[in-house]
Short mmCIF file of C-alpha atoms in Angstrom, two decimals:
data_model
loop_
_atom_site.label_atom_id
_atom_site.label_comp_id
_atom_site.label_asym_id
_atom_site.label_seq_id
_atom_site.Cartn_x
_atom_site.Cartn_y
_atom_site.Cartn_z
CA MET A 214 0.11 -0.29 -0.01
CA ALA A 215 1.04 3.34 -0.32
CA ASP A 216 3.33 5.18 2.18
CA ILE A 217 4.04 8.35 2.94
CA GLN A 218 7.43 9.89 3.50
CA THR A 219 9.23 13.08 3.59
CA VAL A 220 10.97 14.53 1.69
CA THR A 221 13.33 17.58 1.55
CA VAL A 222 14.97 19.68 -1.24
CA ASN A 223 16.30 22.77 -1.33
CA GLY A 224 15.42 23.46 2.43
CA VAL A 225 11.49 22.69 1.89
CA THR A 226 10.15 20.08 3.56
CA TYR A 227 7.53 17.60 1.12
CA ASN A 228 5.49 15.10 2.52
CA VAL A 229 5.72 12.79 -0.88
CA LYS A 230 2.87 9.66 -0.56
CA ASP A 231 4.16 6.66 -2.59
CA THR A 232 1.29 5.69 -4.89
CA VAL A 233 2.96 2.62 -6.96
CA SER A 234 1.84 -0.23 -6.59
CA THR A 235 4.28 -3.63 -6.11
CA THR A 236 1.89 -5.51 -6.48
CA LYS A 237 1.36 -6.47 -10.03
CA THR A 238 -0.59 -8.93 -12.69
CA ARG A 239 0.28 -9.87 -16.29
CA LYS A 240 -1.73 -10.81 -18.54
CA ILE A 241 -2.12 -10.74 -22.47
CA VAL A 242 -5.88 -9.99 -24.19
CA THR A 243 -6.51 -10.38 -28.07
CA LEU A 244 -7.69 -8.22 -29.82
CA THR A 245 -9.98 -9.95 -32.82
CA VAL A 246 -10.80 -8.83 -35.99
CA ASN A 247 -14.32 -9.32 -35.76
CA GLY A 248 -14.67 -7.68 -32.38
CA TRP A 249 -14.39 -4.54 -33.57
CA SER A 250 -17.76 -2.45 -33.87
CA ASN A 251 -17.58 1.27 -34.42
CA HIS A 252 -13.87 1.87 -34.10
CA SER A 253 -14.16 0.13 -30.63
CA GLN A 254 -13.12 -3.13 -28.80
CA THR A 255 -13.94 -4.45 -25.46
CA VAL A 256 -12.66 -7.39 -23.99
CA ASN A 257 -13.46 -9.21 -20.43
CA LEU A 258 -10.25 -9.38 -18.17
CA PRO A 259 -11.69 -10.35 -14.44
CA GLU A 260 -8.71 -9.09 -13.10
CA VAL A 261 -8.86 -5.42 -13.66
CA THR A 262 -11.13 -3.19 -11.44
CA ALA A 263 -12.71 0.31 -12.25
CA ASP A 264 -9.70 2.15 -10.58
CA ASN A 265 -6.42 -0.40 -11.06
CA ASP A 266 -3.38 1.90 -12.44
CA LEU A 267 -2.50 -0.12 -15.74
CA PHE A 268 0.72 -0.51 -18.26
CA ILE A 269 -0.90 -1.83 -22.03
CA ALA A 270 1.71 -2.41 -24.55
CA PRO A 271 1.43 -4.44 -27.57
CA VAL A 272 3.31 -7.56 -27.86
CA GLU A 273 6.47 -7.81 -29.71
CA ASP A 274 4.96 -9.42 -33.00
CA SER A 275 1.65 -7.64 -32.98
CA ALA A 276 3.33 -3.87 -32.33
CA ILE A 277 3.55 -2.67 -36.09
CA ASP A 278 -0.38 -3.52 -36.52
CA TYR A 279 -1.20 -1.97 -32.99
CA TYR A 280 0.76 1.26 -34.12
CA ASP A 281 -0.52 1.94 -37.54
CA ALA A 282 -3.94 1.20 -36.65
CA ASP A 283 -3.79 3.90 -33.63
CA ILE A 284 -5.34 1.55 -31.05
CA ARG A 285 -5.64 2.96 -27.64
CA ALA A 286 -6.96 1.40 -24.49
CA SER A 287 -10.09 4.24 -23.94
CA ALA A 288 -11.78 2.56 -20.91
CA GLN A 289 -12.02 0.35 -17.80
CA ALA A 290 -14.60 -1.02 -15.62
CA ALA A 291 -14.65 -4.55 -13.14
CA GLY A 292 -13.67 -6.90 -15.32
CA ARG A 293 -13.28 -5.54 -18.37
CA LEU A 294 -11.08 -3.10 -21.38
CA THR A 295 -12.21 -1.45 -23.96
CA PHE A 296 -9.62 -0.25 -26.71
CA ARG A 297 -10.34 2.28 -29.78
CA CYS A 298 -8.66 2.65 -32.48
CA LYS A 299 -8.55 4.92 -36.17
CA THR A 300 -8.45 1.86 -38.44
CA VAL A 301 -9.72 -1.66 -38.12
CA PRO A 302 -6.99 -4.05 -38.15
CA THR A 303 -6.89 -6.59 -40.59
CA ALA A 304 -5.47 -9.61 -38.35
CA SER A 305 -5.73 -10.15 -34.21
CA LEU A 306 -3.41 -8.33 -32.11
CA MET A 307 -1.81 -9.47 -28.69
CA VAL A 308 -1.77 -6.67 -26.11
CA ASN A 309 -0.01 -7.39 -22.64
CA VAL A 310 -2.38 -5.60 -20.05
CA VAL A 311 0.16 -4.89 -16.70
CA ILE A 312 -2.42 -4.39 -13.42
CA PHE A 313 -1.07 -2.86 -10.36
CA ASP A 314 -2.61 -3.22 -7.50
#
């Protein structure tokens, strides 16, 4: 959990709250070709909550197509992640999702 530390910089003391979790879970989700609707796709990921911090990046083999399609995670809710794209990809893509608890 978050700890509060006192840090002094140039004679000024600050209270700093460490909000970075050390507990993380890595999952890989697949964005399927047929899963896109109106440039959006929602995937089920039971480990995700509405409040988790996430790190999302394509698996290396999917990176070029992922970035060419300009895919972004656009929303998260309990058990779900939504992605948006500018161009619908023509292949299924694998995406790393790191969930910080």
